[in-house]
Tab-separated table of C-alpha atoms in Angstrom:
chain	number	residue	atom	x	y	z
A	279	MET	CA	-0.456	13.720	-59.539
A	280	LEU	CA	2.497	11.572	-60.556
A	281	GLN	CA	3.989	12.161	-64.007
A	282	VAL	CA	5.619	8.821	-64.803
A	283	LYS	CA	6.696	8.217	-68.401
A	284	TYR	CA	6.043	4.795	-69.894
A	285	ASP	CA	4.962	3.004	-73.048
A	286	ARG	CA	1.441	1.701	-72.402
A	287	GLU	CA	1.660	-1.016	-75.024
A	288	GLU	CA	4.965	-2.233	-73.607
A	289	ILE	CA	3.458	-2.463	-70.108
A	290	LEU	CA	0.435	-4.339	-71.436
A	291	GLN	CA	2.724	-6.825	-73.162
A	292	VAL	CA	4.687	-7.351	-69.940
A	293	ILE	CA	1.459	-7.832	-67.973
A	294	ASP	CA	0.401	-10.465	-70.510
A	295	ARG	CA	3.702	-12.343	-70.207
A	296	VAL	CA	3.752	-12.274	-66.410
A	297	THR	CA	0.079	-13.277	-66.173
A	298	LYS	CA	0.492	-16.274	-68.476
A	299	LYS	CA	3.563	-17.470	-66.600
A	300	THR	CA	1.788	-17.066	-63.271
A	301	LEU	CA	-1.203	-19.093	-64.399
A	302	ASP	CA	1.153	-21.861	-65.576
A	303	MET	CA	2.793	-22.253	-62.151
A	304	ASP	CA	0.542	-24.986	-60.636
A	305	LEU	CA	0.112	-22.988	-57.438
A	306	THR	CA	-1.852	-24.465	-54.533
A	307	TRP	CA	-4.569	-22.899	-52.347
A	308	ASP	CA	-2.334	-20.922	-49.988
A	309	TRP	CA	-0.838	-17.479	-49.595
A	310	PRO	CA	1.647	-17.633	-52.511
A	311	CYS	CA	-1.287	-18.318	-54.824
A	312	GLY	CA	-3.425	-15.764	-52.963
A	313	VAL	CA	-0.964	-12.969	-53.706
A	314	ALA	CA	-0.291	-14.254	-57.221
A	315	TYR	CA	-3.962	-14.454	-58.155
A	316	TYR	CA	-4.677	-11.086	-56.563
A	317	GLY	CA	-2.207	-9.731	-59.097
A	318	VAL	CA	-3.744	-11.810	-61.883
A	319	SER	CA	-7.182	-10.460	-60.938
A	320	ARG	CA	-5.817	-6.924	-61.120
A	321	ALA	CA	-4.358	-7.755	-64.539
A	322	TYR	CA	-7.783	-8.937	-65.699
A	323	GLN	CA	-9.443	-5.769	-64.406
A	324	THR	CA	-6.825	-3.671	-66.200
A	325	THR	CA	-6.805	-5.463	-69.543
A	326	GLY	CA	-10.305	-6.936	-69.764
A	327	ASN	CA	-8.748	-10.078	-71.220
A	328	GLN	CA	-11.445	-12.744	-70.932
A	329	GLU	CA	-8.887	-15.536	-71.204
A	330	ILE	CA	-7.451	-14.511	-67.830
A	331	LEU	CA	-10.841	-14.769	-66.129
A	332	ASP	CA	-11.603	-18.072	-67.833
A	333	ARG	CA	-8.348	-19.577	-66.593
A	334	LEU	CA	-8.975	-18.346	-63.040
A	335	VAL	CA	-12.450	-19.872	-63.085
A	336	LYS	CA	-11.157	-23.182	-64.439
A	337	TRP	CA	-8.414	-23.360	-61.791
A	338	ALA	CA	-10.757	-22.437	-58.938
A	339	ASP	CA	-13.500	-24.863	-59.973
A	340	GLU	CA	-11.056	-27.748	-60.261
A	341	TYR	CA	-9.575	-26.981	-56.836
A	342	ILE	CA	-12.991	-26.624	-55.205
A	343	GLU	CA	-14.033	-30.020	-56.577
A	344	LEU	CA	-10.844	-31.652	-55.268
A	345	GLY	CA	-11.298	-30.127	-51.809
A	346	LEU	CA	-10.040	-27.007	-50.065
A	347	PRO	CA	-7.579	-26.870	-47.145
A	348	SER	CA	-8.291	-25.670	-43.621
A	349	TRP	CA	-8.293	-21.915	-43.158
A	350	THR	CA	-5.411	-19.978	-41.656
A	351	VAL	CA	-4.515	-16.300	-41.840
A	352	ASN	CA	-2.313	-17.150	-44.821
A	353	THR	CA	-4.897	-19.183	-46.755
A	354	CYS	CA	-7.345	-16.289	-46.397
A	355	ALA	CA	-5.238	-14.478	-49.005
A	356	MET	CA	-7.161	-16.540	-51.567
A	357	GLY	CA	-10.214	-14.458	-50.669
A	358	HIS	CA	-9.023	-11.646	-52.918
A	359	MET	CA	-9.417	-13.797	-56.025
A	360	LEU	CA	-12.798	-15.077	-54.823
A	361	ILE	CA	-14.150	-11.522	-54.625
A	362	THR	CA	-13.178	-10.965	-58.247
A	363	LEU	CA	-14.642	-14.273	-59.425
A	364	TYR	CA	-17.951	-13.550	-57.695
A	365	GLU	CA	-18.130	-10.000	-59.034
A	366	GLU	CA	-17.355	-11.086	-62.593
A	367	THR	CA	-19.367	-14.316	-62.807
A	368	GLY	CA	-22.110	-13.901	-60.217
A	369	ASP	CA	-21.547	-17.501	-59.098
A	370	GLN	CA	-22.602	-17.690	-55.446
A	371	LYS	CA	-20.189	-20.481	-54.569
A	372	TYR	CA	-17.237	-18.110	-54.787
A	373	TRP	CA	-18.851	-15.649	-52.406
A	374	ASP	CA	-19.833	-18.416	-50.000
A	375	ILE	CA	-16.211	-19.562	-49.773
A	376	ALA	CA	-15.043	-15.992	-49.290
A	377	MET	CA	-17.551	-15.560	-46.463
A	378	SER	CA	-16.372	-18.800	-44.856
A	379	LYS	CA	-12.943	-17.174	-44.684
A	380	VAL	CA	-14.516	-14.105	-43.085
A	381	ASP	CA	-16.220	-16.365	-40.537
A	382	TYR	CA	-12.885	-17.984	-39.742
A	383	LEU	CA	-11.142	-14.646	-39.247
A	384	GLN	CA	-13.929	-13.190	-37.132
A	385	ASN	CA	-14.837	-16.183	-34.996
A	386	HIS	CA	-12.078	-18.788	-35.025
A	387	ALA	CA	-8.686	-17.267	-35.801
A	388	LEU	CA	-6.271	-16.804	-32.915
A	389	ARG	CA	-6.157	-13.267	-31.539
A	390	PHE	CA	-4.338	-11.452	-28.750
A	391	GLY	CA	-4.235	-8.098	-27.001
A	392	ASP	CA	-6.749	-5.655	-28.459
A	393	ASN	CA	-8.338	-8.279	-30.716
A	394	VAL	CA	-5.294	-8.415	-32.988
A	395	LEU	CA	-5.015	-11.339	-35.409
A	396	GLN	CA	-2.089	-13.617	-34.662
A	397	HIS	CA	-0.195	-14.551	-37.791
A	398	THR	CA	-0.808	-18.218	-38.591
A	399	VAL	CA	0.613	-20.277	-41.432
A	400	SER	CA	-0.903	-23.647	-40.446
A	401	VAL	CA	-3.645	-25.006	-38.198
A	402	ALA	CA	-1.106	-25.106	-35.356
A	403	ASN	CA	-0.305	-22.262	-32.977
A	404	ASP	CA	2.788	-21.403	-35.002
A	405	PHE	CA	3.794	-18.039	-33.585
A	406	PRO	CA	2.068	-17.344	-30.251
A	407	GLU	CA	0.933	-13.727	-29.941
A	408	GLN	CA	3.011	-12.552	-32.883
A	409	ALA	CA	1.936	-9.829	-35.303
A	410	TRP	CA	3.527	-9.916	-38.758
A	411	ALA	CA	3.147	-7.301	-41.471
A	412	ASP	CA	2.061	-10.126	-43.822
A	413	THR	CA	-1.286	-10.361	-41.986
A	414	LEU	CA	-2.376	-7.005	-43.378
A	415	PHE	CA	-2.439	-8.369	-46.934
A	416	MET	CA	-3.658	-11.871	-46.127
A	417	ALA	CA	-6.464	-10.877	-43.750
A	418	ALA	CA	-7.021	-7.198	-42.873
A	419	PHE	CA	-7.136	-5.916	-46.463
A	420	PHE	CA	-9.418	-8.833	-47.379
A	421	LEU	CA	-11.775	-8.028	-44.479
A	422	LEU	CA	-11.786	-4.381	-45.507
A	423	ARG	CA	-12.738	-5.287	-49.078
A	424	VAL	CA	-15.603	-7.525	-47.965
A	425	GLY	CA	-16.786	-5.108	-45.278
A	426	SER	CA	-16.803	-2.233	-47.749
A	427	LYS	CA	-18.706	-4.286	-50.311
A	428	LEU	CA	-21.336	-5.297	-47.754
A	429	LYS	CA	-21.353	-1.926	-45.978
A	430	ASP	CA	-20.769	-3.927	-42.799
A	431	GLU	CA	-19.525	-1.387	-40.256
A	432	ALA	CA	-18.459	-4.001	-37.708
A	433	MET	CA	-16.303	-5.749	-40.296
A	434	ILE	CA	-14.816	-2.464	-41.474
A	435	GLN	CA	-13.981	-1.542	-37.894
A	436	ASP	CA	-12.379	-4.930	-37.301
A	437	ALA	CA	-10.226	-4.507	-40.413
A	438	LEU	CA	-9.192	-0.979	-39.432
A	439	ASN	CA	-8.394	-2.214	-35.926
A	440	GLN	CA	-5.906	-4.630	-37.491
A	441	TYR	CA	-4.301	-1.776	-39.414
A	442	TYR	CA	-4.163	0.402	-36.293
A	443	TRP	CA	-2.447	-2.178	-34.104
A	444	HIS	CA	-0.071	-3.406	-36.772
A	445	ILE	CA	1.043	0.197	-37.212
A	446	LYS	CA	1.500	0.552	-33.450
A	447	TYR	CA	3.359	-2.739	-33.144
A	448	LEU	CA	5.500	-2.640	-36.280
A	449	GLN	CA	6.323	0.918	-37.310
A	450	ASP	CA	9.404	2.506	-35.792
A	451	PRO	CA	8.365	6.126	-35.096
A	452	SER	CA	11.965	7.327	-35.233
A	453	THR	CA	12.633	6.034	-38.757
A	454	GLY	CA	9.152	5.548	-40.242
A	455	LEU	CA	10.162	2.038	-41.343
A	456	TRP	CA	8.393	-1.180	-40.392
A	457	TYR	CA	9.811	-4.127	-38.516
A	458	HIS	CA	8.990	-7.610	-39.804
A	459	GLY	CA	7.220	-8.807	-36.671
A	460	TYR	CA	6.250	-8.127	-33.074
A	461	ASN	CA	6.180	-10.638	-30.193
A	462	ASN	CA	3.539	-9.631	-27.664
A	463	VAL	CA	4.766	-12.199	-25.156
A	464	ASN	CA	8.234	-10.673	-24.947
A	465	LYS	CA	7.122	-7.168	-25.986
A	466	ASP	CA	9.831	-6.915	-28.645
A	467	HIS	CA	10.464	-7.013	-32.387
A	468	MET	CA	12.481	-10.242	-32.115
A	469	SER	CA	15.571	-9.786	-34.318
A	470	GLY	CA	14.403	-6.264	-35.119
A	471	PHE	CA	15.163	-5.853	-38.834
A	472	TYR	CA	13.454	-3.638	-41.381
A	473	TRP	CA	12.604	-6.378	-43.841
A	474	GLY	CA	11.824	-5.135	-47.339
A	475	ARG	CA	8.736	-7.210	-48.088
A	476	ALA	CA	7.233	-6.464	-44.666
A	477	ASN	CA	7.410	-2.798	-45.597
A	478	ALA	CA	5.776	-3.628	-48.924
A	479	TRP	CA	2.907	-5.467	-47.180
A	480	GLY	CA	2.396	-2.480	-44.905
A	481	ALA	CA	2.726	0.237	-47.538
A	482	TYR	CA	0.674	-1.473	-50.253
A	483	THR	CA	-2.256	-2.402	-48.021
A	484	MET	CA	-2.321	1.023	-46.375
A	485	SER	CA	-2.436	2.608	-49.827
A	486	GLN	CA	-5.623	0.614	-50.485
A	487	VAL	CA	-7.617	1.950	-47.526
A	488	LYS	CA	-8.868	5.186	-49.100
A	489	PRO	CA	-9.930	3.493	-52.367
A	490	GLN	CA	-11.978	0.994	-50.356
A	491	LEU	CA	-13.714	3.556	-48.136
A	492	LYS	CA	-15.438	6.445	-49.888
A	493	GLU	CA	-15.930	8.273	-46.589
A	494	TRP	CA	-12.563	7.272	-45.166
A	495	TYR	CA	-12.280	10.583	-43.311
A	496	LEU	CA	-15.128	9.525	-41.016
A	497	TYR	CA	-13.020	6.684	-39.596
A	498	PRO	CA	-10.445	7.935	-37.057
A	499	GLN	CA	-8.137	4.965	-37.689
A	500	CYS	CA	-7.767	6.117	-41.296
A	501	MET	CA	-5.918	9.175	-40.025
A	502	ASP	CA	-3.363	6.811	-38.481
A	503	VAL	CA	-3.108	4.923	-41.761
A	504	GLU	CA	-2.624	8.125	-43.744
A	505	CYS	CA	0.122	9.429	-41.454
A	506	SER	CA	1.824	6.062	-41.131
A	507	LEU	CA	2.004	5.662	-44.900
A	508	ARG	CA	3.222	9.229	-45.344
A	509	ASP	CA	6.102	8.722	-42.912
A	510	GLN	CA	6.948	5.275	-44.233
A	511	LEU	CA	7.180	6.370	-47.860
A	512	ALA	CA	9.229	9.418	-46.912
A	513	ALA	CA	11.749	7.057	-45.313
A	514	LEU	CA	11.618	4.428	-48.055
A	515	LYS	CA	12.388	6.833	-50.891
A	516	LEU	CA	15.765	7.558	-49.289
A	517	LEU	CA	16.660	3.843	-49.327
A	518	GLN	CA	15.983	3.213	-52.998
A	519	THR	CA	19.103	1.882	-54.749
A	520	GLU	CA	20.662	3.235	-57.910
A	521	ASN	CA	18.924	0.407	-59.758
A	522	GLY	CA	15.530	1.678	-58.640
A	523	LEU	CA	14.941	-1.168	-56.183
A	524	TRP	CA	14.856	-1.758	-52.437
A	525	ARG	CA	16.926	-4.269	-50.491
A	526	THR	CA	15.676	-7.290	-48.579
A	527	VAL	CA	17.010	-5.629	-45.413
A	528	LEU	CA	16.250	-2.049	-46.284
A	529	ASP	CA	19.072	-0.275	-44.481
A	530	ASP	CA	21.770	-2.916	-45.054
A	531	ALA	CA	24.020	-2.081	-48.013
A	532	GLU	CA	25.215	-5.692	-48.203
A	533	SER	CA	21.715	-7.158	-48.573
A	534	TYR	CA	20.554	-7.995	-52.077
A	535	GLU	CA	17.971	-6.005	-54.009
A	536	GLU	CA	14.562	-7.682	-53.866
A	537	VAL	CA	11.922	-7.229	-56.547
A	538	SER	CA	8.684	-8.229	-54.777
A	539	ALA	CA	9.324	-5.651	-52.051
A	540	SER	CA	10.226	-3.097	-54.704
A	541	SER	CA	6.977	-3.726	-56.589
A	542	GLY	CA	4.839	-3.411	-53.473
A	543	ILE	CA	6.567	-0.218	-52.327
A	544	ALA	CA	6.422	1.399	-55.770
A	545	ALA	CA	2.733	0.476	-56.119
A	546	ALA	CA	2.049	2.117	-52.763
A	547	MET	CA	3.721	5.294	-54.024
A	548	ILE	CA	1.498	5.261	-57.115
A	549	ASN	CA	-1.651	4.765	-55.061
A	550	ASN	CA	-0.655	7.414	-52.527
A	551	GLY	CA	-0.355	9.910	-55.380
A	552	ASN	CA	2.292	12.272	-54.014
A	553	PRO	CA	3.775	14.016	-57.083
A	554	LEU	CA	7.115	14.307	-55.290
A	555	HIS	CA	7.408	10.527	-55.588
A	556	THR	CA	7.346	10.632	-59.397
A	557	LYS	CA	11.097	10.203	-59.825
A	558	TYR	CA	11.186	7.265	-57.403
A	559	VAL	CA	8.339	5.456	-59.187
A	560	GLN	CA	9.987	6.171	-62.550
A	561	LYS	CA	13.229	4.669	-61.328
A	562	ALA	CA	11.422	1.686	-59.809
A	563	LEU	CA	9.562	1.000	-63.051
A	564	GLU	CA	12.824	0.831	-64.964
A	565	GLY	CA	14.434	-1.432	-62.347
A	566	ILE	CA	11.477	-3.795	-62.126
A	567	LEU	CA	11.099	-4.142	-65.894
A	568	GLN	CA	14.768	-5.121	-66.102
A	569	ASN	CA	13.971	-8.009	-63.755
A	570	ILE	CA	11.198	-9.589	-65.815
A	571	SER	CA	12.280	-12.342	-68.181
A	572	GLU	CA	10.998	-12.834	-71.710
A	573	ASP	CA	8.890	-15.765	-70.526
A	574	GLY	CA	7.230	-13.721	-67.766
A	575	ARG	CA	9.231	-14.698	-64.694
A	576	VAL	CA	9.763	-11.976	-62.107
A	577	LEU	CA	13.393	-12.344	-61.067
A	578	GLY	CA	15.207	-11.465	-57.854
A	579	VAL	CA	12.374	-12.460	-55.511
A	580	SER	CA	13.279	-13.859	-52.096
A	581	GLY	CA	11.749	-17.093	-50.852
A	582	GLY	CA	9.178	-17.323	-48.077
A	583	THR	CA	10.665	-15.662	-45.025
A	584	ALA	CA	9.883	-16.083	-41.351
A	585	VAL	CA	11.108	-13.522	-38.809
A	586	MET	CA	14.736	-14.569	-39.044
A	587	LYS	CA	17.107	-14.733	-36.079
A	588	ASP	CA	19.802	-12.466	-37.502
A	589	ARG	CA	20.882	-10.376	-40.469
A	590	ASP	CA	22.495	-13.329	-42.240
A	591	GLY	CA	19.206	-15.180	-42.024
A	592	TYR	CA	17.621	-12.542	-44.248
A	593	ARG	CA	20.642	-12.149	-46.504
A	594	ASN	CA	20.778	-15.879	-47.220
A	595	ILE	CA	17.160	-16.438	-48.211
A	596	PRO	CA	17.460	-17.675	-51.837
A	597	LYS	CA	16.169	-15.516	-54.679
A	598	ASP	CA	16.767	-17.883	-57.574
A	599	TRP	CA	13.220	-19.137	-58.035
A	600	ILE	CA	9.977	-17.801	-59.422
A	601	GLN	CA	7.552	-17.038	-56.557
A	602	GLY	CA	3.821	-16.382	-56.531
A	603	TRP	CA	4.159	-13.259	-54.403
A	604	GLY	CA	6.737	-11.814	-56.766
A	605	GLN	CA	4.448	-12.386	-59.741
A	606	GLY	CA	1.398	-10.992	-57.927
A	607	LEU	CA	2.947	-7.854	-56.475
A	608	THR	CA	4.569	-7.041	-59.806
A	609	LEU	CA	1.253	-7.443	-61.622
A	610	ALA	CA	-0.391	-5.184	-59.034
A	611	PHE	CA	2.316	-2.560	-59.578
A	612	LEU	CA	2.053	-2.658	-63.385
A	613	SER	CA	-1.738	-2.585	-63.230
A	614	ASP	CA	-1.695	0.392	-60.886
A	615	MET	CA	0.650	2.123	-63.314
A	616	LEU	CA	-1.992	1.892	-66.060
A	617	ARG	CA	-5.143	2.604	-64.097
């Protein structure tokens, strides 16, 4: 068990600031909001603050009345919030929308190879036969949550199949680190960089598999998840900076430190529960808290990032703006700290 030292009241105050700022952002129904409101939902579950739930309900109801966009892998990230709204309010409309996302993923989303979801950011065929680590958060983790709730074995197996193949496609067995993407057409990792947030998507979602499946040991793919996460975290701890953070290109000393990746990686360490990771989580907590402004903005978060062509492409992604995924992953990390 980890032995991280922190002031609970201080963390609760930070969660409150970050949550309020996130809810003030005027986010739209897409993946930035999906990650942000996943974090906000975790903040609600941690604090029990009814105001948070009320604001989520108000936002969702207004958006539903105005009309929802077409589904993509990325827009399915909103399903995480919908699960929480249904569980807390019992309003069937939230569950019906969540299940429409499940229907899209199971029956309409583009797939390749061994039934692997192709990463899509629009209704177009954006990245033919490409697997991105992002898909695990936006779709596979969501499917796993719904499948576990419904005790739907086919859905659980589909979700675990996504984990299995993303591990096979994206994790470098020699380093334990994850590449950003894989191109099945060319059978390569494109530019081939270990992007920080890709490793956060992989690590965080893998750390959620056991909590979702009570009898996880009866699913062979979970053994792959367990070993993949073990090897990844063992490699990541060695790349943590003196400031307690991880870089946007993990093994590039000239790349900037990036806080959303750091939050996702540190949260995965908490959820994995290896006591030997205590000092790395402690250091990450201090570094992340130093990057949260008084008005609740999570600083040092890189903008939305495709699989870039070269190292400079990753280095030059701006990090000057507040981003939904930075807010959400940081809220998830702080909430996991207090669970």
